[in-house]
Tab-separated table of C-alpha atoms in Angstrom:
chain	number	residue	atom	x	y	z
A	254	MET	CA	30.254	18.772	-22.827
A	255	GLU	CA	32.723	16.023	-23.587
A	256	ASN	CA	35.431	18.629	-24.042
A	257	LEU	CA	34.956	19.787	-20.513
A	258	VAL	CA	36.196	16.419	-18.996
A	259	SER	CA	39.107	16.065	-21.476
A	260	PRO	CA	42.672	15.797	-20.125
A	261	GLY	CA	43.727	19.300	-18.867
A	262	SER	CA	40.195	20.437	-18.400
A	263	GLU	CA	39.179	21.704	-14.885
A	264	LEU	CA	36.600	19.035	-14.493
A	265	PHE	CA	38.955	16.187	-15.419
A	266	ALA	CA	40.464	15.623	-11.919
A	267	PHE	CA	37.220	15.451	-10.317
A	268	PHE	CA	35.742	13.216	-13.219
A	269	GLU	CA	38.533	10.578	-12.893
A	270	MET	CA	39.306	10.712	-9.057
A	271	THR	CA	35.888	10.667	-7.558
A	272	PRO	CA	34.542	7.295	-6.328
A	273	ASP	CA	31.146	8.013	-7.714
A	274	LEU	CA	30.287	6.812	-11.223
A	275	VAL	CA	30.447	9.692	-13.586
A	276	CYS	CA	29.315	9.610	-17.293
A	277	ILE	CA	28.163	11.566	-20.079
A	278	ALA	CA	25.735	9.927	-22.521
A	279	GLY	CA	24.361	10.693	-25.794
A	280	LYS	CA	20.702	11.154	-26.808
A	281	ASP	CA	21.268	7.953	-28.817
A	282	GLY	CA	21.406	6.069	-25.647
A	283	TYR	CA	25.197	5.279	-25.769
A	284	TRP	CA	28.063	6.283	-23.296
A	285	LYS	CA	30.159	8.983	-24.741
A	286	LYS	CA	32.472	9.439	-21.773
A	287	ILE	CA	33.009	7.351	-18.401
A	288	ASN	CA	35.169	7.603	-15.548
A	289	SER	CA	37.377	4.641	-14.213
A	290	ALA	CA	34.660	4.091	-11.329
A	291	VAL	CA	31.975	3.009	-14.102
A	292	ILE	CA	34.775	0.489	-15.624
A	293	ASN	CA	35.694	-0.843	-12.171
A	294	LYS	CA	32.078	-1.174	-10.862
A	295	LEU	CA	30.560	-2.987	-14.082
A	296	GLY	CA	33.700	-4.877	-14.640
A	297	TYR	CA	33.696	-4.347	-18.342
A	298	SER	CA	36.324	-2.786	-20.472
A	299	ALA	CA	35.864	0.947	-21.745
A	300	GLU	CA	35.543	-0.637	-25.381
A	301	GLU	CA	32.828	-2.931	-24.226
A	302	LEU	CA	30.931	-0.173	-22.524
A	303	TYR	CA	30.936	2.242	-25.296
A	304	ALA	CA	30.191	-0.384	-27.825
A	305	SER	CA	26.846	-1.360	-26.639
A	306	PRO	CA	23.714	0.821	-25.676
A	307	ILE	CA	23.360	1.748	-22.009
A	308	SER	CA	20.218	-0.252	-21.713
A	309	SER	CA	21.878	-3.580	-22.433
A	310	PHE	CA	23.509	-3.233	-19.028
A	311	ILE	CA	20.396	-2.555	-17.050
A	312	TYR	CA	18.906	-5.268	-15.059
A	313	HIS	CA	15.674	-6.642	-17.056
A	314	GLU	CA	13.238	-5.591	-14.437
A	315	ASP	CA	14.330	-2.163	-14.316
A	316	LYS	CA	14.551	-1.360	-18.150
A	317	ASP	CA	10.995	-0.049	-18.498
A	318	GLN	CA	11.058	2.276	-15.629
A	319	THR	CA	14.470	3.429	-16.463
A	320	LYS	CA	13.282	4.230	-20.127
A	321	ARG	CA	10.266	6.268	-18.765
A	322	ARG	CA	12.477	8.276	-16.427
A	323	ARG	CA	14.965	8.829	-19.342
A	324	ASN	CA	12.148	10.106	-21.506
A	325	GLU	CA	11.247	12.532	-18.747
A	326	LEU	CA	14.972	13.543	-18.608
A	327	LEU	CA	15.100	14.233	-22.269
A	328	GLU	CA	12.126	16.483	-21.875
A	329	GLY	CA	13.843	18.593	-19.444
A	330	LYS	CA	13.055	17.143	-16.095
A	331	VAL	CA	16.160	16.764	-13.829
A	332	LEU	CA	16.547	13.379	-12.471
A	333	HIS	CA	17.127	13.241	-8.615
A	334	ASN	CA	17.842	10.126	-6.479
A	335	PHE	CA	16.567	7.564	-9.203
A	336	ILE	CA	17.614	4.152	-8.276
A	337	ASN	CA	17.820	1.305	-10.730
A	338	ARG	CA	20.023	-1.963	-11.307
A	339	TYR	CA	22.715	-2.918	-13.333
A	340	LEU	CA	24.372	-6.234	-13.983
A	341	THR	CA	27.888	-6.523	-13.941
A	342	LYS	CA	30.349	-8.488	-16.208
A	343	GLN	CA	30.450	-11.252	-13.472
A	344	GLY	CA	26.481	-11.332	-13.228
A	345	HIS	CA	26.211	-9.466	-9.868
A	346	ILE	CA	23.363	-7.018	-9.440
A	347	LEU	CA	24.674	-3.427	-8.805
A	348	TRP	CA	22.185	-0.730	-7.303
A	349	LEU	CA	22.983	2.763	-8.584
A	350	GLU	CA	21.275	6.014	-7.474
A	351	TRP	CA	21.547	8.527	-10.154
A	352	THR	CA	21.274	12.264	-10.461
A	353	SER	CA	21.422	13.361	-14.107
A	354	ILE	CA	20.511	16.567	-16.219
A	355	TYR	CA	20.012	16.938	-20.054
A	356	PHE	CA	21.845	19.663	-22.091
A	357	SER	CA	19.682	20.061	-25.019
A	358	ASP	CA	22.209	22.361	-26.870
A	359	ASN	CA	24.736	19.441	-27.105
A	360	GLU	CA	22.099	16.683	-26.767
A	361	TYR	CA	24.122	15.246	-23.954
A	362	VAL	CA	23.307	13.581	-20.480
A	363	PHE	CA	25.584	14.388	-17.534
A	364	ALA	CA	24.998	11.875	-14.847
A	365	ILE	CA	26.504	10.856	-11.458
A	366	ALA	CA	25.574	7.765	-9.632
A	367	LYS	CA	26.452	6.395	-6.131
A	368	ASP	CA	26.862	2.629	-5.384
A	369	VAL	CA	24.067	1.904	-2.950
A	370	THR	CA	24.201	-1.807	-3.121
A	371	GLU	CA	25.265	-2.344	0.381
A	372	ARG	CA	22.302	0.075	1.522
A	373	LYS	CA	19.772	-1.805	-0.636
A	374	GLN	CA	21.016	-5.215	0.885
A	375	MET	CA	20.565	-4.150	4.237
A	376	GLU	CA	17.201	-2.792	3.521
A	377	ARG	CA	16.138	-5.987	2.114
A	378	GLU	CA	17.408	-7.882	4.987
A	379	VAL	CA	15.445	-5.633	7.333
A	380	GLU	CA	12.581	-6.121	5.251
A	381	GLU	CA	12.791	-9.842	5.132
A	382	GLN	CA	13.048	-9.749	9.072
A	383	TYR	CA	9.832	-7.446	9.130
A	384	LEU	CA	8.041	-9.674	7.003
A	385	LYS	CA	9.099	-12.784	9.125
A	386	TYR	CA	8.096	-11.117	12.520
A	387	LYS	CA	4.867	-9.797	10.926
A	388	GLY	CA	4.078	-13.343	9.619
A	389	LEU	CA	4.603	-14.725	13.264
A	390	ALA	CA	2.484	-11.850	14.620
A	391	THR	CA	-0.234	-12.676	12.269
A	392	HIS	CA	0.218	-16.350	12.996
A	393	PHE	CA	-0.228	-15.697	16.724
A	394	LYS	CA	-3.148	-13.068	16.138
A	395	THR	CA	-4.987	-15.601	13.976
A	396	SER	CA	-4.491	-18.374	16.716
A	397	ILE	CA	-5.747	-16.031	19.374
A	398	GLU	CA	-8.977	-15.192	17.323
A	399	LYS	CA	-9.338	-19.007	16.721
A	400	ASP	CA	-9.250	-19.625	20.356
A	401	ARG	CA	-11.646	-16.770	20.996
A	402	LYS	CA	-14.075	-18.132	18.579
A	403	TYR	CA	-13.830	-21.698	20.492
A	404	LEU	CA	-14.271	-20.146	23.842
A	405	ALA	CA	-17.156	-18.108	22.796
A	406	TYR	CA	-18.868	-21.105	21.046
A	407	GLU	CA	-18.346	-22.914	24.405
A	408	LEU	CA	-19.793	-20.121	26.346
A	409	HIS	CA	-22.700	-19.624	24.199
A	410	GLU	CA	-23.630	-23.405	23.286
A	411	ALA	CA	-22.315	-25.013	26.477
A	412	LEU	CA	-22.625	-22.894	29.511
A	413	ALA	CA	-25.521	-20.922	28.545
A	414	GLN	CA	-27.380	-24.100	27.677
A	415	LEU	CA	-26.708	-25.370	30.993
A	416	VAL	CA	-27.903	-22.062	32.684
A	417	ALA	CA	-31.060	-22.378	30.534
A	418	ALA	CA	-31.787	-25.987	31.743
A	419	VAL	CA	-31.607	-24.865	35.284
A	420	LYS	CA	-33.856	-22.220	34.600
A	421	MET	CA	-36.303	-24.563	33.149
A	422	ASP	CA	-36.141	-26.718	36.263
A	423	ILE	CA	-36.679	-23.604	38.430
A	424	ASP	CA	-39.618	-22.639	36.488
A	425	TRP	CA	-41.032	-26.158	36.363
A	426	ILE	CA	-40.780	-26.063	40.441
A	427	ALA	CA	-42.413	-22.720	40.540
A	428	THR	CA	-45.308	-23.934	38.356
A	429	ASN	CA	-45.960	-27.410	39.745
A	430	GLU	CA	-45.085	-27.234	43.316
A	431	THR	CA	-48.195	-25.054	44.570
A	432	GLY	CA	-47.599	-25.829	48.298
A	433	LEU	CA	-44.405	-23.722	48.803
A	434	PRO	CA	-44.232	-21.193	51.355
A	435	ALA	CA	-43.986	-17.603	50.402
A	436	SER	CA	-40.236	-17.389	51.295
A	437	SER	CA	-39.489	-20.316	49.201
A	438	LYS	CA	-41.523	-18.805	46.138
A	439	SER	CA	-39.629	-15.571	46.559
A	440	ARG	CA	-36.253	-17.313	46.374
A	441	ILE	CA	-37.395	-19.222	43.281
A	442	GLU	CA	-38.577	-16.077	41.604
A	443	HIS	CA	-35.280	-14.594	42.372
A	444	ALA	CA	-33.437	-17.547	41.179
A	445	VAL	CA	-35.292	-17.336	37.729
A	446	GLU	CA	-34.310	-13.579	37.344
A	447	ILE	CA	-30.644	-14.383	38.124
A	448	SER	CA	-30.824	-17.140	35.599
A	449	LYS	CA	-31.975	-14.801	32.882
A	450	LEU	CA	-29.404	-12.160	33.816
A	451	LEU	CA	-26.700	-14.933	33.785
A	452	ILE	CA	-27.874	-16.091	30.533
A	453	ASN	CA	-27.688	-12.598	29.039
A	454	THR	CA	-24.281	-11.885	30.453
A	455	ILE	CA	-22.953	-15.125	28.884
A	456	GLN	CA	-24.337	-13.927	25.662
A	457	ARG	CA	-22.782	-10.750	25.944
A	458	ILE	CA	-19.469	-11.983	27.025
A	459	SER	CA	-19.445	-14.482	24.086
A	460	PHE	CA	-20.193	-11.846	21.512
A	461	SER	CA	-17.358	-9.581	23.136
A	462	ILE	CA	-14.852	-12.407	22.970
A	463	SER	CA	-15.776	-13.536	19.118
A	464	PRO	CA	-18.966	-12.237	17.712
A	465	ASN	CA	-20.393	-14.982	15.164
A	466	MET	CA	-22.498	-12.014	14.110
A	467	LEU	CA	-19.272	-10.596	12.102
A	468	ASP	CA	-19.220	-13.784	9.954
A	469	ASP	CA	-22.877	-14.007	9.429
A	470	PHE	CA	-24.011	-10.485	8.599
A	471	GLY	CA	-20.704	-8.413	8.301
A	472	LEU	CA	-19.091	-5.681	9.893
A	473	ASN	CA	-21.663	-2.871	9.688
A	474	ILE	CA	-24.498	-4.693	11.189
A	475	THR	CA	-22.095	-6.019	13.830
A	476	LEU	CA	-20.953	-2.505	14.794
A	477	GLU	CA	-24.667	-1.265	14.706
A	478	TRP	CA	-25.448	-3.935	17.262
A	479	LEU	CA	-22.379	-3.089	19.291
A	480	CYS	CA	-23.625	0.567	19.430
A	481	LYS	CA	-27.086	-0.622	20.617
A	482	GLU	CA	-25.625	-2.677	23.256
A	483	PHE	CA	-23.387	-0.062	24.411
A	484	ALA	CA	-26.453	2.353	24.718
A	485	ILE	CA	-28.703	-0.007	26.553
A	486	LEU	CA	-25.889	-0.830	29.075
A	487	ASN	CA	-24.368	2.521	29.624
A	488	LYS	CA	-27.656	4.711	29.037
A	489	ILE	CA	-25.569	6.746	26.545
A	490	PRO	CA	-26.854	7.207	22.964
A	491	CYS	CA	-24.513	5.651	20.361
A	492	ASN	CA	-24.650	5.755	16.525
A	493	PHE	CA	-22.719	4.073	13.819
A	494	GLU	CA	-21.871	5.928	10.679
A	495	ALA	CA	-20.600	3.958	7.506
A	496	ALA	CA	-19.001	5.900	4.516
A	497	TYR	CA	-16.809	3.423	2.814
A	498	ASN	CA	-17.222	-0.146	0.922
A	499	GLU	CA	-17.260	-2.921	3.263
A	500	ASP	CA	-16.359	-5.381	0.422
A	501	GLU	CA	-12.915	-3.764	0.339
A	502	LEU	CA	-12.222	-5.253	3.630
A	503	ALA	CA	-10.503	-8.675	4.133
A	504	ALA	CA	-11.996	-10.673	7.102
A	505	GLU	CA	-8.959	-10.167	9.214
A	506	MET	CA	-9.254	-6.446	8.767
A	507	LYS	CA	-12.914	-6.489	9.919
A	508	ILE	CA	-11.959	-8.240	13.103
A	509	ASP	CA	-9.123	-5.439	13.716
A	510	PHE	CA	-11.742	-2.695	12.938
A	511	LEU	CA	-14.333	-4.331	15.580
A	512	ARG	CA	-11.618	-4.731	18.212
A	513	PHE	CA	-10.558	-1.036	17.901
A	514	PHE	CA	-14.028	-0.073	18.338
A	515	GLN	CA	-14.833	-2.460	21.423
A	516	GLU	CA	-11.548	-0.955	22.788
A	517	ALA	CA	-12.423	2.770	22.185
A	518	LEU	CA	-15.935	2.388	23.715
A	519	THR	CA	-14.604	0.632	26.831
A	520	ASN	CA	-11.913	3.646	26.861
A	521	ILE	CA	-14.790	6.035	26.839
A	522	ILE	CA	-16.491	4.615	29.827
A	523	ASP	CA	-13.247	4.320	31.924
A	524	VAL	CA	-11.894	7.808	31.331
A	525	SER	CA	-14.752	10.214	30.508
A	526	ARG	CA	-18.125	11.207	31.412
A	527	ALA	CA	-19.709	10.530	28.001
A	528	GLY	CA	-22.600	12.158	26.130
A	529	LYS	CA	-23.737	11.043	22.628
A	530	VAL	CA	-20.946	8.661	21.203
A	531	VAL	CA	-20.788	8.244	17.489
A	532	ILE	CA	-18.306	5.754	15.719
A	533	GLY	CA	-17.624	5.685	12.062
A	534	ILE	CA	-15.595	4.436	9.190
A	535	SER	CA	-15.014	6.576	6.300
A	536	ASP	CA	-13.158	6.100	2.843
A	537	GLN	CA	-10.279	8.531	2.608
A	538	GLN	CA	-8.840	7.553	-0.948
A	539	ASP	CA	-5.863	5.360	-0.211
A	540	LYS	CA	-6.831	5.042	3.392
A	541	PHE	CA	-9.719	4.109	5.967
A	542	GLN	CA	-10.469	6.550	8.795
A	543	LEU	CA	-11.921	4.908	11.888
A	544	CYS	CA	-13.325	7.736	14.405
A	545	ILE	CA	-15.072	7.684	17.679
A	546	SER	CA	-16.319	10.814	18.986
A	547	ASP	CA	-17.911	11.727	22.594
A	548	GLU	CA	-20.052	14.681	22.656
A	549	GLY	CA	-19.994	14.760	26.579
A	550	ASP	CA	-17.591	16.828	28.806
A	551	GLY	CA	-14.563	15.678	27.189
A	552	ILE	CA	-11.381	14.628	28.991
A	553	ASP	CA	-7.859	15.819	29.711
A	554	LEU	CA	-5.924	14.942	26.573
A	555	ASP	CA	-2.754	14.301	28.581
A	556	THR	CA	-4.514	11.803	30.727
A	557	GLN	CA	-6.162	10.298	27.632
A	558	ARG	CA	-2.700	9.765	25.845
A	559	ALA	CA	-1.324	7.824	28.975
A	560	SER	CA	-4.482	5.705	29.448
A	561	GLU	CA	-4.183	1.807	28.964
A	562	GLY	CA	-7.089	1.916	26.589
A	563	LEU	CA	-5.389	4.174	24.203
A	564	ILE	CA	-2.094	2.384	24.375
A	565	ASN	CA	-4.013	-0.822	23.247
A	566	MET	CA	-5.568	1.109	20.505
A	567	ARG	CA	-2.289	2.333	19.215
A	568	GLU	CA	-0.939	-1.149	19.477
A	569	ARG	CA	-3.672	-2.539	17.393
A	570	ALA	CA	-3.575	0.339	14.842
A	571	ALA	CA	0.387	-0.131	14.570
A	572	PHE	CA	-0.109	-3.878	13.607
A	573	VAL	CA	-1.960	-2.697	10.505
A	574	ASN	CA	0.322	0.338	9.922
A	575	GLY	CA	-2.264	2.761	11.189
A	576	ALA	CA	-1.674	5.937	13.228
A	577	VAL	CA	-4.061	7.180	16.119
A	578	THR	CA	-4.805	10.770	16.663
A	579	ILE	CA	-6.730	12.314	19.492
A	580	LYS	CA	-8.135	15.913	19.651
A	581	LYS	CA	-11.030	17.813	21.019
A	582	SER	CA	-14.115	17.410	19.003
A	583	GLN	CA	-16.182	20.331	17.879
A	584	VAL	CA	-18.969	19.763	20.498
A	585	ASN	CA	-16.577	19.964	23.626
A	586	GLY	CA	-16.038	16.257	23.666
A	587	THR	CA	-13.069	14.018	22.357
A	588	MET	CA	-12.437	12.561	18.909
A	589	ILE	CA	-10.102	9.481	18.593
A	590	CYS	CA	-9.333	8.533	14.797
A	591	VAL	CA	-6.848	6.124	13.280
A	592	LEU	CA	-5.982	6.085	9.589
A	593	ILE	CA	-5.180	2.617	8.259
A	594	PRO	CA	-3.710	2.041	4.632
A	595	LYS	CA	-5.867	0.210	2.321
């Protein structure tokens, strides 16, 4: 193999003139032949490079994975687009992308590498910006949920209590003022019913804004309650099916799952004549799958894709790296699912 790139050989011109790093390495882990690009990129002399094992130039965090991939190479597996880091003589990190093949007859490795340092630096900058903005988004979402919890508390503990006090006064009047005319009694009875309705409405809005049940009883029980409320209010059967381990979810993820189902149930009422509704969470190995199916008349998929509810669901799913799909279910209705990485 080494003779193929000797002066006068057909490959010698390519070997020396290509800007890529080209080398021949022995099974013993030492370079046997290198082109000028290797010397220029790493900053060592040819003598220094030949005198030390190749592993001594590899960045310490990449040595183990490089060793594993090299063993695979020696077993006959061609190495494609393998990226690792080298340290130059000046102490700089050099990212190299390798394609290598092992010739067992000669016990030589022929390898070509591209310098992808600039690309990796750009990727890291993009990743840093992504993490920065994701951190800001997480902060804003946390702040919003905190404000929701405060508002829900005020609604439930303050406003609902005030309405309850008014109802008590009305009840007292109805019980103790026996001489009231029939028209006044009718008004009082109506006020009592309105007070009950108002208390129930405040409690329902409070739950929708920030359900304390989620903290107290967990996601599964909260979603079961959400289904029951949906069924009572809309006269549509609704069931929740759980095929996953809730303990694997962080508190923030539980909130995201709940918000998704709240949005999905609202969306069903807005855009379809729903029959039986089933919501569920299942474990798909490295992902969670959230699905909501409607066994009613179904809806036009083009209309659904453009609906505000689905847009909101897509945005919430995208925040947790999820992807939303929508399709016709097996019983004429519609199924909306989102896959979310664990």
